[in-house]
mmCIF file of C-alpha atoms in Angstrom:
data_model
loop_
_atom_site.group_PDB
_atom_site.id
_atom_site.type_symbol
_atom_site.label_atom_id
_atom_site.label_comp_id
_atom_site.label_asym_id
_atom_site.label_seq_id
_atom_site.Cartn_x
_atom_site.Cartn_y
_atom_site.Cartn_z
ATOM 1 C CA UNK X 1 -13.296 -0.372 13.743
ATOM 2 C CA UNK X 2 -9.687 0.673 15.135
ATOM 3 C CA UNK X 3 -6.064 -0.557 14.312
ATOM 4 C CA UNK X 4 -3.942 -0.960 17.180
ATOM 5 C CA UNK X 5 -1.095 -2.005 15.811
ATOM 6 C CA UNK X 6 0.704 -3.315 12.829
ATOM 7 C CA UNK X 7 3.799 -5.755 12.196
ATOM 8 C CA UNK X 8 5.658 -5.765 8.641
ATOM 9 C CA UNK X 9 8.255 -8.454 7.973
ATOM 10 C CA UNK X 10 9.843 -8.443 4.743
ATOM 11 C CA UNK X 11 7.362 -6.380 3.136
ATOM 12 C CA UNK X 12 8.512 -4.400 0.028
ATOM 13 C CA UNK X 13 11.559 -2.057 1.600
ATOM 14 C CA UNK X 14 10.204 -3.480 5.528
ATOM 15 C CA UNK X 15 13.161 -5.343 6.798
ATOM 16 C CA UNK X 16 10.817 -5.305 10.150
ATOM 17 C CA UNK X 17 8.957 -2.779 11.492
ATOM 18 C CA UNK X 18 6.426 -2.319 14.355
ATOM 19 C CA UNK X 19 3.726 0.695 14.834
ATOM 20 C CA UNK X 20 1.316 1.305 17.614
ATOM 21 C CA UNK X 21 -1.276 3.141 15.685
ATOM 22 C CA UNK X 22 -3.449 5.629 17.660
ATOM 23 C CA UNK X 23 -7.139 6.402 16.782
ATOM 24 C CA UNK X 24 -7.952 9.523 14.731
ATOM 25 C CA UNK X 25 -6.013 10.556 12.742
ATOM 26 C CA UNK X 26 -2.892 9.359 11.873
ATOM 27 C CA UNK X 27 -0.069 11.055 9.106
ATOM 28 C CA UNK X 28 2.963 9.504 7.540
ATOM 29 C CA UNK X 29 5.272 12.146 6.595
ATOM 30 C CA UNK X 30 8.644 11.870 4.323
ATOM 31 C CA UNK X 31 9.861 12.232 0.856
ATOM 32 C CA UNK X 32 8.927 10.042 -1.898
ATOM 33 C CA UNK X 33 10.115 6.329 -2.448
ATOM 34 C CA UNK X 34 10.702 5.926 1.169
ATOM 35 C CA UNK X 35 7.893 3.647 2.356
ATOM 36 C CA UNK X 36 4.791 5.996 2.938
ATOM 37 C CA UNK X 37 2.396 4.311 0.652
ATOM 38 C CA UNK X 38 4.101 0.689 1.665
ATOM 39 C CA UNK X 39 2.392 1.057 4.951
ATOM 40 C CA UNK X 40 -1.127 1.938 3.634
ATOM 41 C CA UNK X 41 -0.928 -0.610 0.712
ATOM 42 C CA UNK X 42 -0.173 -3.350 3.725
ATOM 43 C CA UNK X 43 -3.034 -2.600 5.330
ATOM 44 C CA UNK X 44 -5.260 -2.598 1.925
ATOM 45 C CA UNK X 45 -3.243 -6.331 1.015
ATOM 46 C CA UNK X 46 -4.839 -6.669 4.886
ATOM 47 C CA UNK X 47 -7.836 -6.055 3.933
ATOM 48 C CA UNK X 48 -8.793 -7.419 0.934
ATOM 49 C CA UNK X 49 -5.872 -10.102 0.621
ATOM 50 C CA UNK X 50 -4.558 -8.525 -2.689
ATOM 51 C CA UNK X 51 -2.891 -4.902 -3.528
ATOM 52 C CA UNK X 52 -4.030 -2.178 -5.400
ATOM 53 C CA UNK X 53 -1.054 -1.619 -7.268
ATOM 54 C CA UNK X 54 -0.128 -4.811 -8.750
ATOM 55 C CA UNK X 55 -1.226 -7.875 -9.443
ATOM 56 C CA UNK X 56 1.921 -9.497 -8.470
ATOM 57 C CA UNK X 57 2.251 -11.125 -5.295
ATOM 58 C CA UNK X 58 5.989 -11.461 -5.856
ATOM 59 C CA UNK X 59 6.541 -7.517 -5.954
ATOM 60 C CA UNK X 60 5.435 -7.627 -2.048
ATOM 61 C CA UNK X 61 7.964 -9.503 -1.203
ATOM 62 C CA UNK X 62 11.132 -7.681 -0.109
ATOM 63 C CA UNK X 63 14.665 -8.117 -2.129
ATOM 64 C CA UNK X 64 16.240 -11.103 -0.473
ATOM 65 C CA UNK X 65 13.437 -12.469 1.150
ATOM 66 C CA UNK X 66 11.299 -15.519 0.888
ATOM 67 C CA UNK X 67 7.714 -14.718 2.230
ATOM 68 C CA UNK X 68 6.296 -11.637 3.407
ATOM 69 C CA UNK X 69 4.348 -11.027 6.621
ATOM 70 C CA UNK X 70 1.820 -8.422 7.281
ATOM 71 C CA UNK X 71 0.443 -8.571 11.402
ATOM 72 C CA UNK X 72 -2.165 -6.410 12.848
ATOM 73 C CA UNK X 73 -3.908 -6.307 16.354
ATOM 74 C CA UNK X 74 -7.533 -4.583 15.841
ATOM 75 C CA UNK X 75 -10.881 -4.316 17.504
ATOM 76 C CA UNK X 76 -14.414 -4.321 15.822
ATOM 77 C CA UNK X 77 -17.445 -3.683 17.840
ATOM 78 C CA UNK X 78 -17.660 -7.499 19.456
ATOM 79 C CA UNK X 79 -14.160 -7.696 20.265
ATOM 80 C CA UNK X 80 -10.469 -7.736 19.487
ATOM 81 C CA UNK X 81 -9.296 -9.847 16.542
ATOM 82 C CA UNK X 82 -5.782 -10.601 15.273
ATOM 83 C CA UNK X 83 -4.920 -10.918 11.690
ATOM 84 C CA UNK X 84 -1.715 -12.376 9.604
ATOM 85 C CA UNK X 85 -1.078 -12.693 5.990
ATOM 86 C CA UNK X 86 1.930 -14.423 4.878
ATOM 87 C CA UNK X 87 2.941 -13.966 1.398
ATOM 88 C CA UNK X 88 5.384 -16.189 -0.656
ATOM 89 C CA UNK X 89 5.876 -18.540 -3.646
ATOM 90 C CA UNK X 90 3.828 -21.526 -2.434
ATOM 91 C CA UNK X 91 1.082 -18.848 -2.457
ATOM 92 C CA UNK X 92 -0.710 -17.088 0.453
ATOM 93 C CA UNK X 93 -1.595 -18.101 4.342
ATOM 94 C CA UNK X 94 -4.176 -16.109 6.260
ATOM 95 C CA UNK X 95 -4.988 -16.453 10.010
ATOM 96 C CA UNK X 96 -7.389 -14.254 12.084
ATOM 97 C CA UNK X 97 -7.276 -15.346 15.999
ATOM 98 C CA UNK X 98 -4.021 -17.330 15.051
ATOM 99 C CA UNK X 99 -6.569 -19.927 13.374
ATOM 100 C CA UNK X 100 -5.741 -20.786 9.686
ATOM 101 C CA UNK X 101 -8.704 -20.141 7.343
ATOM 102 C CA UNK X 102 -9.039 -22.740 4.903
ATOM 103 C CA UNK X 103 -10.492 -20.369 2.245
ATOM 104 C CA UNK X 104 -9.304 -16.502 1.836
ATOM 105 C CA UNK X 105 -12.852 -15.483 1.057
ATOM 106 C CA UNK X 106 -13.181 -16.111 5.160
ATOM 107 C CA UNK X 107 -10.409 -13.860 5.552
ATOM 108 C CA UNK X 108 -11.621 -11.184 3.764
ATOM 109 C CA UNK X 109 -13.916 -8.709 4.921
ATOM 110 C CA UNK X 110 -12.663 -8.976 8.705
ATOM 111 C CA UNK X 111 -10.781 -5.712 8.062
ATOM 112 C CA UNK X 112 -12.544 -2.946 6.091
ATOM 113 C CA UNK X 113 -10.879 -0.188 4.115
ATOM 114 C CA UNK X 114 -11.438 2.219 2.430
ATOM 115 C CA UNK X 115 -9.001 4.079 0.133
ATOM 116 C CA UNK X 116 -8.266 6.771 -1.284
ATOM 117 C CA UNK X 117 -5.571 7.588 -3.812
ATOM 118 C CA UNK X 118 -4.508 10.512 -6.205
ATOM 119 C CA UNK X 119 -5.263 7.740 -9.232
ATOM 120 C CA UNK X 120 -9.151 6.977 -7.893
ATOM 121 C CA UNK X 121 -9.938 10.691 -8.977
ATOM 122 C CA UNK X 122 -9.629 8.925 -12.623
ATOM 123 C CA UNK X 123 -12.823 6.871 -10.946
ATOM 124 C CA UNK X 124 -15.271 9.368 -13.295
ATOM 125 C CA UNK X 125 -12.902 10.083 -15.966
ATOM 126 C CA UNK X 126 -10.306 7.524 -16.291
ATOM 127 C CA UNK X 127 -10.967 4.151 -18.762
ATOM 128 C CA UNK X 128 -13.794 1.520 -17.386
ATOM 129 C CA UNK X 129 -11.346 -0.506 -16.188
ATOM 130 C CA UNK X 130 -11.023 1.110 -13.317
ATOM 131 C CA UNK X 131 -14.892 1.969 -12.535
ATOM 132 C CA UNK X 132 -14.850 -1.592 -12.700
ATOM 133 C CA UNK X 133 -12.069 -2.504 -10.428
ATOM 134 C CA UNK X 134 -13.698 0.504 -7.962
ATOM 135 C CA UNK X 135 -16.985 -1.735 -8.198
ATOM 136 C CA UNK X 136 -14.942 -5.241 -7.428
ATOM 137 C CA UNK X 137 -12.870 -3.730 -4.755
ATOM 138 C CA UNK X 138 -15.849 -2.396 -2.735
ATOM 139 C CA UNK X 139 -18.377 -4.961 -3.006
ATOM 140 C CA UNK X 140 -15.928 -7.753 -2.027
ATOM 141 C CA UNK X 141 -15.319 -6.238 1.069
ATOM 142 C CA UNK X 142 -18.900 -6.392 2.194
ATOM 143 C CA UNK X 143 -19.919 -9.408 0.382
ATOM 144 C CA UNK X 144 -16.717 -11.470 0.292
ATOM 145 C CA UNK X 145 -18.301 -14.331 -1.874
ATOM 146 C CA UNK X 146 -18.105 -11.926 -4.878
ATOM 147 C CA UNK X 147 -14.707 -11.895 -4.998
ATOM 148 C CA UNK X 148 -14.730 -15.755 -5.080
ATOM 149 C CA UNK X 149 -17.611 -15.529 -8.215
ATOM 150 C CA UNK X 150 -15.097 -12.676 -9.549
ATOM 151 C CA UNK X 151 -11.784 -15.039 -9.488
ATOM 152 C CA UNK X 152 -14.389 -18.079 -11.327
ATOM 153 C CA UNK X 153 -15.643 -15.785 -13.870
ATOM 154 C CA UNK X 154 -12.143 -14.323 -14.703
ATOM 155 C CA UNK X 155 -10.957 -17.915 -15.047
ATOM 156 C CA UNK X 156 -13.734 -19.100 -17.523
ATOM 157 C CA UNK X 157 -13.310 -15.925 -19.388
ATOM 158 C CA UNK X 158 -9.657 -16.772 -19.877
ATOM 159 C CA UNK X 159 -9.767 -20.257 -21.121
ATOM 160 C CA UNK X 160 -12.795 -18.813 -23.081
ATOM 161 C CA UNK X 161 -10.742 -16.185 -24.953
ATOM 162 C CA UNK X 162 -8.142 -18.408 -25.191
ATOM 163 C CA UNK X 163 -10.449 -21.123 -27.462
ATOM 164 C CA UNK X 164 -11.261 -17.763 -29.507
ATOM 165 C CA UNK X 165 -7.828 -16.905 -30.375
ATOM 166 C CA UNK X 166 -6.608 -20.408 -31.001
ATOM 167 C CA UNK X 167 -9.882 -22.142 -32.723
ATOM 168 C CA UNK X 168 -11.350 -21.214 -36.019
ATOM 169 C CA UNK X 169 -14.636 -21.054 -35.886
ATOM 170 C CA UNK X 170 -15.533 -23.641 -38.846
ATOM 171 C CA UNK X 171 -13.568 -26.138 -36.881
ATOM 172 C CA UNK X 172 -14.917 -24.768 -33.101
ATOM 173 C CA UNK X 173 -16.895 -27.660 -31.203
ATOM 174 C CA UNK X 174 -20.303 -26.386 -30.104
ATOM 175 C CA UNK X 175 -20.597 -28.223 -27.314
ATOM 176 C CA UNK X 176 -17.297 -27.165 -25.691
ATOM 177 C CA UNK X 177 -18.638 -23.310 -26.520
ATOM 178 C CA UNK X 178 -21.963 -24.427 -24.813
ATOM 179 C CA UNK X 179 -20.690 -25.280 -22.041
ATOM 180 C CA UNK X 180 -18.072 -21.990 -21.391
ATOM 181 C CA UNK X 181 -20.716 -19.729 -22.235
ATOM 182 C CA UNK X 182 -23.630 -21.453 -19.335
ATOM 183 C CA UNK X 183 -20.426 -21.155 -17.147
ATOM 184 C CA UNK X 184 -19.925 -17.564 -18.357
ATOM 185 C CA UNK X 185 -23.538 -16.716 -17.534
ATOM 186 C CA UNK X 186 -23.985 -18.257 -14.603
ATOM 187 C CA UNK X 187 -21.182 -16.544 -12.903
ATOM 188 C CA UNK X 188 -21.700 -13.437 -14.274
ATOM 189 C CA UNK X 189 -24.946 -12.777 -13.904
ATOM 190 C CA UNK X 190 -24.409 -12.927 -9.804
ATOM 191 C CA UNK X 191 -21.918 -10.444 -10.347
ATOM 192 C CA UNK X 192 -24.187 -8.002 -12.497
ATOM 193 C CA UNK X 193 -26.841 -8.312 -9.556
ATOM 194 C CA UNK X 194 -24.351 -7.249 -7.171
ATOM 195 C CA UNK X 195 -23.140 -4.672 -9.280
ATOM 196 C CA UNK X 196 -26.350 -3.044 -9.640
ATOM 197 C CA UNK X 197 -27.298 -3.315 -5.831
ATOM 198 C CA UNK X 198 -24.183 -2.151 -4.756
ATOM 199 C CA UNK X 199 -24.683 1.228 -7.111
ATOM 200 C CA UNK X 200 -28.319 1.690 -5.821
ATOM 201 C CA UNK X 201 -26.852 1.820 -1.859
ATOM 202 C CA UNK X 202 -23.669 4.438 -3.515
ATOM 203 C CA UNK X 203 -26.149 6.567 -5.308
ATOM 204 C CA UNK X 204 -28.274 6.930 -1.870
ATOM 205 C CA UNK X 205 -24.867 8.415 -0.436
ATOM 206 C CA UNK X 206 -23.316 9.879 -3.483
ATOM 207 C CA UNK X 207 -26.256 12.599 -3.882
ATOM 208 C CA UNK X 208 -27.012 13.224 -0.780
ATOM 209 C CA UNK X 209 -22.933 13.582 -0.210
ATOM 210 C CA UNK X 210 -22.803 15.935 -3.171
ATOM 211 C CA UNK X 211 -25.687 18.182 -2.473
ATOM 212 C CA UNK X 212 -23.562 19.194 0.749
ATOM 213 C CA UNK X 213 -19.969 19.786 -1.058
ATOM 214 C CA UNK X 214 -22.216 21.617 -3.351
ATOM 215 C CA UNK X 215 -24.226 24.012 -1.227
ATOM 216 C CA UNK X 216 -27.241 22.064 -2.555
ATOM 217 C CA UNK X 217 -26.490 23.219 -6.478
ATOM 218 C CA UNK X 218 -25.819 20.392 -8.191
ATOM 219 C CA UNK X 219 -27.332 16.896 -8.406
ATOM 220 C CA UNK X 220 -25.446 14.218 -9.188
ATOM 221 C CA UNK X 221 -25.994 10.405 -9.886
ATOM 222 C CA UNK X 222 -24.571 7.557 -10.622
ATOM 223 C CA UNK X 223 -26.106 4.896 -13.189
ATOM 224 C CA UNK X 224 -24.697 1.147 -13.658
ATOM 225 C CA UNK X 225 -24.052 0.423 -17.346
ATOM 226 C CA UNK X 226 -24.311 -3.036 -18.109
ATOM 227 C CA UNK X 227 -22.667 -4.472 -21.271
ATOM 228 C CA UNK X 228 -25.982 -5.771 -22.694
ATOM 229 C CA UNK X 229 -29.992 -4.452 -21.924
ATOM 230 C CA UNK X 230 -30.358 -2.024 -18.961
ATOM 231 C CA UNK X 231 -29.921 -1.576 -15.587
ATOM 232 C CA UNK X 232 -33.111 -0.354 -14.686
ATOM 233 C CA UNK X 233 -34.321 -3.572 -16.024
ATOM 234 C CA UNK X 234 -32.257 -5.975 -13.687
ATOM 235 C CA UNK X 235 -34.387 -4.452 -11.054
ATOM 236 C CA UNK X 236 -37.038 -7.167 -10.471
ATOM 237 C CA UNK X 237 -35.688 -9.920 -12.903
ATOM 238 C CA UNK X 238 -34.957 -12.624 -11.879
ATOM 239 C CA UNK X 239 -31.067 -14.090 -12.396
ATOM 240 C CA UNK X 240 -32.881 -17.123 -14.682
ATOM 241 C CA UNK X 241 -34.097 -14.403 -17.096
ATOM 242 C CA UNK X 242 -30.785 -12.430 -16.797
ATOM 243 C CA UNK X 243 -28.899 -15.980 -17.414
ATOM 244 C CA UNK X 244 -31.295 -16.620 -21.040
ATOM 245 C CA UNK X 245 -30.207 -12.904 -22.326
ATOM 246 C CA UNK X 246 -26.719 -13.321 -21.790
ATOM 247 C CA UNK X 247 -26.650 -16.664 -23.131
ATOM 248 C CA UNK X 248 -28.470 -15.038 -26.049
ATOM 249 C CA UNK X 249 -26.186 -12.210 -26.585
ATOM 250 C CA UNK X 250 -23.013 -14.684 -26.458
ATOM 251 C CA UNK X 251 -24.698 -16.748 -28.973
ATOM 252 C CA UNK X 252 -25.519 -13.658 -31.333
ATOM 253 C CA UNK X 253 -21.719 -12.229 -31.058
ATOM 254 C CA UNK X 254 -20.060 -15.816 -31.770
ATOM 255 C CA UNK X 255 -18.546 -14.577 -35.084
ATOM 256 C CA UNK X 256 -17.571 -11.224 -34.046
ATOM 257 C CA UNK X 257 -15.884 -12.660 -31.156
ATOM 258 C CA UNK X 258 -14.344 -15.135 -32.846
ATOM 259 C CA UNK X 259 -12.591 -12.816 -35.229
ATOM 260 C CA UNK X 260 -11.274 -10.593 -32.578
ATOM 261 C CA UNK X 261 -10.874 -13.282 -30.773
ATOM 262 C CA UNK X 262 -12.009 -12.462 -27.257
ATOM 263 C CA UNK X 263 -15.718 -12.024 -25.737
ATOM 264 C CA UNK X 264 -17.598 -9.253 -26.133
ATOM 265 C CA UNK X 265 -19.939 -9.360 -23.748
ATOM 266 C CA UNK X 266 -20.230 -9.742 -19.313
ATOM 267 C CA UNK X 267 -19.263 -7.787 -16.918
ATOM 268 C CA UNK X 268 -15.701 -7.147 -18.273
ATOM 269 C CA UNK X 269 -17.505 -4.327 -20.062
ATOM 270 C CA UNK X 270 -19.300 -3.229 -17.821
ATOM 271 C CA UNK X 271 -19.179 0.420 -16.855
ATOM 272 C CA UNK X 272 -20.850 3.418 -14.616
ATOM 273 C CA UNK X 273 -22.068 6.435 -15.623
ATOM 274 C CA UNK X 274 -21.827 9.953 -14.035
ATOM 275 C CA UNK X 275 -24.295 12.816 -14.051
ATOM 276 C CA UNK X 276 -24.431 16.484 -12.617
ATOM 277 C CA UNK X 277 -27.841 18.189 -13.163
ATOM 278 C CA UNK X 278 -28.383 16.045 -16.100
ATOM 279 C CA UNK X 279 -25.558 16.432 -17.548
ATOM 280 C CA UNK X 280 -22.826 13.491 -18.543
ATOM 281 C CA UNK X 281 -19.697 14.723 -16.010
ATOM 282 C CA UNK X 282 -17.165 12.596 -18.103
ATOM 283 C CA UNK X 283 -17.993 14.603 -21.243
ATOM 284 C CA UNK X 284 -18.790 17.784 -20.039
ATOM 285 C CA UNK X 285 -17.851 18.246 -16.528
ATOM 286 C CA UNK X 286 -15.112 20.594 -15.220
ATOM 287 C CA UNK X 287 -12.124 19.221 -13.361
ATOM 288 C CA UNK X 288 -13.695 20.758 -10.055
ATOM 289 C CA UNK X 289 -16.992 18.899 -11.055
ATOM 290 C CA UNK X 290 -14.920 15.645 -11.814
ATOM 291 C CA UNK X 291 -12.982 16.019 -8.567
ATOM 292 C CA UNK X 292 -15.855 16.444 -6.624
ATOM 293 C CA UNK X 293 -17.617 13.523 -8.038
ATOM 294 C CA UNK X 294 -14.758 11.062 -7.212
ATOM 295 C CA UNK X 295 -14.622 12.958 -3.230
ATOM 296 C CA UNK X 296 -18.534 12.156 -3.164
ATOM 297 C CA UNK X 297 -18.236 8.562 -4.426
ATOM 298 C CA UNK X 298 -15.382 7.980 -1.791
ATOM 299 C CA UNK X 299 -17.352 9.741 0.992
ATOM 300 C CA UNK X 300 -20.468 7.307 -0.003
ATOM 301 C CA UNK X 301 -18.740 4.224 0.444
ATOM 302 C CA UNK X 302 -17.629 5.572 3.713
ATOM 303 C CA UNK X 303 -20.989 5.699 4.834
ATOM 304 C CA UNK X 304 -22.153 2.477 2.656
ATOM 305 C CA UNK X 305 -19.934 -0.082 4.522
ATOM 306 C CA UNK X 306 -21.392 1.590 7.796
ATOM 307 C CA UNK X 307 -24.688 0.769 6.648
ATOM 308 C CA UNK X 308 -23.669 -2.671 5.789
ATOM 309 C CA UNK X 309 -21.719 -3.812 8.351
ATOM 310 C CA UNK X 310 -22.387 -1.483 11.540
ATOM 311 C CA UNK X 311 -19.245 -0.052 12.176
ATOM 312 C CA UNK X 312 -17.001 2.599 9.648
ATOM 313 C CA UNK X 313 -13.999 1.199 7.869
ATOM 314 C CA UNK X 314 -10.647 2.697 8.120
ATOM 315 C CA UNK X 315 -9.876 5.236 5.626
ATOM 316 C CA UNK X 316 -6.642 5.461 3.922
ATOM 317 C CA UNK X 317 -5.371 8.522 1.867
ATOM 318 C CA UNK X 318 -2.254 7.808 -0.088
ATOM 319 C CA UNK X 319 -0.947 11.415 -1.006
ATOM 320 C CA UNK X 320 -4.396 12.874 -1.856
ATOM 321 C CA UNK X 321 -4.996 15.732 0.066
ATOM 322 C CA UNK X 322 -2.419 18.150 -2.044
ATOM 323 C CA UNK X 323 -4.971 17.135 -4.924
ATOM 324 C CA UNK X 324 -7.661 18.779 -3.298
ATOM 325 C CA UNK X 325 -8.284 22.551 -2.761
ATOM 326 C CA UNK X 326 -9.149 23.584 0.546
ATOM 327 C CA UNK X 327 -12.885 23.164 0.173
ATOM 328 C CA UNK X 328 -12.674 19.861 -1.025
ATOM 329 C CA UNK X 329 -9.994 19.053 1.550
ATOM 330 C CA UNK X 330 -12.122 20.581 4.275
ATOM 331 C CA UNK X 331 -15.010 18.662 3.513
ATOM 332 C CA UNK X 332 -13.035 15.389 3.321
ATOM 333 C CA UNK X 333 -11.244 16.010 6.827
ATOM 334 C CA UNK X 334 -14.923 17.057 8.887
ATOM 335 C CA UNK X 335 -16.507 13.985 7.295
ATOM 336 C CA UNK X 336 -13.895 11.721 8.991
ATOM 337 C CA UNK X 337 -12.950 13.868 11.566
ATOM 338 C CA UNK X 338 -13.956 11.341 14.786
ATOM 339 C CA UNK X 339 -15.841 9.382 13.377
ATOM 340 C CA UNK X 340 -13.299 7.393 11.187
ATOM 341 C CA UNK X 341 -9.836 6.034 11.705
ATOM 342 C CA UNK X 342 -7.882 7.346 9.040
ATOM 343 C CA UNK X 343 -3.968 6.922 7.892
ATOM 344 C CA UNK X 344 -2.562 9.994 5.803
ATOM 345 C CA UNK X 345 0.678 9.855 3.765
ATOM 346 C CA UNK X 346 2.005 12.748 2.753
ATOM 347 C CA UNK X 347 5.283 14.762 1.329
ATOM 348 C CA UNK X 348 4.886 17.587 3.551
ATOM 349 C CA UNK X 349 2.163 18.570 6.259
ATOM 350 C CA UNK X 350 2.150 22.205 3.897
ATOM 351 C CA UNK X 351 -0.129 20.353 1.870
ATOM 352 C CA UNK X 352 -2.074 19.382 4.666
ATOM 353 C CA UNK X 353 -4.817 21.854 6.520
ATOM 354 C CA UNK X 354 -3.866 20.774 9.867
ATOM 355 C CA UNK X 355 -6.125 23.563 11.248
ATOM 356 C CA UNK X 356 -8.928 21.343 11.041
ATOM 357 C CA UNK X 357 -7.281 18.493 12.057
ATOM 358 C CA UNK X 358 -7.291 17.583 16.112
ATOM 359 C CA UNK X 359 -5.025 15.350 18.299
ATOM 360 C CA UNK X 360 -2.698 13.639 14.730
ATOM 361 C CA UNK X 361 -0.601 11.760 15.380
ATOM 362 C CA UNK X 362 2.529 11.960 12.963
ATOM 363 C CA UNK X 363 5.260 9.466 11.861
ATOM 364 C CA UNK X 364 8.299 10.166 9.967
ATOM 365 C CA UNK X 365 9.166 7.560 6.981
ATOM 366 C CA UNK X 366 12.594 7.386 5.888
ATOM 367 C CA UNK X 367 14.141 4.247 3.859
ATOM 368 C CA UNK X 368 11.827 2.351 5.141
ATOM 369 C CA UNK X 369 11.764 3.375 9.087
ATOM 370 C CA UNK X 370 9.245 5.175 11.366
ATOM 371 C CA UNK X 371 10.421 7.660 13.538
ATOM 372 C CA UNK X 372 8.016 9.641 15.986
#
């Protein structure tokens, strides 16, 4: 999977702007606030029709302007395919081949990314939340009708909540909690069976990934925590089963939740779990042991969509490389090194061990203009 080029119109500080990527490697170079991470954020909102740094659609769209427009020319292993994602108030408009897809879930997954920013090294010690967004944003690119079951579950969860907070529960209709929660359950339980699959095909990777940073010393797994039972019992069940045990554990919590006031239980809690030789790395691993967890993990879904779909993802690394020493850095530049197309941003190529990079090509940001 290659990017030829990419077309930004009113995009965050992107009056207009045109690049003719190259494959390899290439590196965005300025000073902060100038546009470096704009460009790799584009291609993520590209990707997965959404951006990893806010939930906002509005914040895409540049002072002044009334839509933005993200372009890109690419070519997968059956072909060249054109993409456009136009972003304004009325909502968003996605066309690949200059036809108009009727749902974005069709959109979605015809570019694959994977990135990498100084913020996902909080993957294995930062709050679930994001273990679970790392989860959502992975899996929907390989299985785009998760994100669809994701949007539906947040939804029901919302107007859910909402009947907690505003209903007492002496007055709360049972019927109208009935029917949320087999709405709840249904949708989520798809999601937990995903979840768990997905971490199955990661651990495969992860270890294998970390045995080599490692020199073979350390073992290291990853384990999907579901917010009720176990995950080593979704194995085999089947999503009916799955669907009576959450329906039983919503039932159970009903007056916890509604004094708090929100639900308790789904995959909104759910979390991960990391291990080195045993050992719990959140709790008692070393920043280098943390570090090298969330390289591994990144590395593994490198080598997970490949499995999945047959041809490596881009890679995108927004300003992480100066948060890695050299071995780590090393080990992240041969893994990608020709095999992957990869976009770097970065403050200043010091940071960067260019010795082990071949043939980068290197663009200059500044106030939101490339310069070769």
């Amino acid at each position: 999977m290659q990017l030829n080029a990419l077309e930004l119109q009113g995009y965050r500080n992107y009056d207009s702007v045109k690049l003719a990527t190259e494959g390899g490697v290439n590196i965005f170079i300025g000073p902060n606030a100038q546009g470096k991470t704009n460009l790799l954020e584009a291609i993520h909102v590209l990707s997965l029709t959404k951006s990893h740094r806010t939930s906002k659609d509005k914040e895409l769209i540049g002072w002044d302007q009334k839509a933005a427009i993200i372009r890109a020319g690419m070519t997968r292993k059956l072909g060249d395919v054109s993409l456009e994602l136009q972003l304004s108030a009325q909502g968003k408009k996605a066309k690949v081949n200059g036809l108009e897809q009727r749902k974005l879930s069709s959109f979605v997954g015809t570019l694959n990314v994977v990135l990498f920013a100084p913020e996902d090294l909080d993957i294995v010690k930062g709050a679930p939340s994001v273990r679970r967004r790392f989860m959502d944003m992975e899996i929907g690119q390989v299985h785009p009708g998760y994100l669809y079951d994701m949007q539906q579950y947040q939804k029901i969860l919302q107007q859910r909540n909402n009947y907690l907070k505003s209903t007492d529960i002496h007055r709360a209709s049972p019927h109208m909690l009935e029917v949320w929660n087999e709405q709840l359950a249904t949708t989520g339980v798809k999601m937990m069976k995903k979840r768990k699959n997905f971490i199955i095909q990661l651990q495969k990777w992860a270890e294998k990934i970390h045995a080599g940073i490692t020199g073979g010393n350390e073992h290291f797994t990853v384990e999907y925590k579901p917010s009720f039972g176990t995950a080593a019992g979704m194995d085999n069940q089947e999503l009916s089963s799955l669907f009576g045990q959450f329906m039983i554990k919503l039932t159970q919590g009903k007056e916890q939740e509604f004094r708090r006031g929100t639900t308790l239980t789904g995959p909104h809690r759910d979390d991960l779990s990391f291990a080195i030789n045993g050992k719990d790395v959140q709790s008692f691993g070393s920043q280098g042991q943390q570090r090298t967890a969330a390289l591994s993990l990144k590395l593994a879904e490198l080598e997970l969509m490949h499995e999945e779909i047959g041809e490596y993802p881009l890679l995108l690394l927004d300003d992480v490389l100066s948060e890695l020493d050299q071995t780590r850095q090393t080990q992240l530049i041969e893994t990608f090194q020709s095999r992957v197309q990869t976009f770097i941003t970065t403050t200043g190529l010091e940071s960067v061990n260019m010795n082990r990079l071949k043939d980068a090509s290197i663009f200059h940001v500044r106030d939101g203009r490339l310069l070769r």
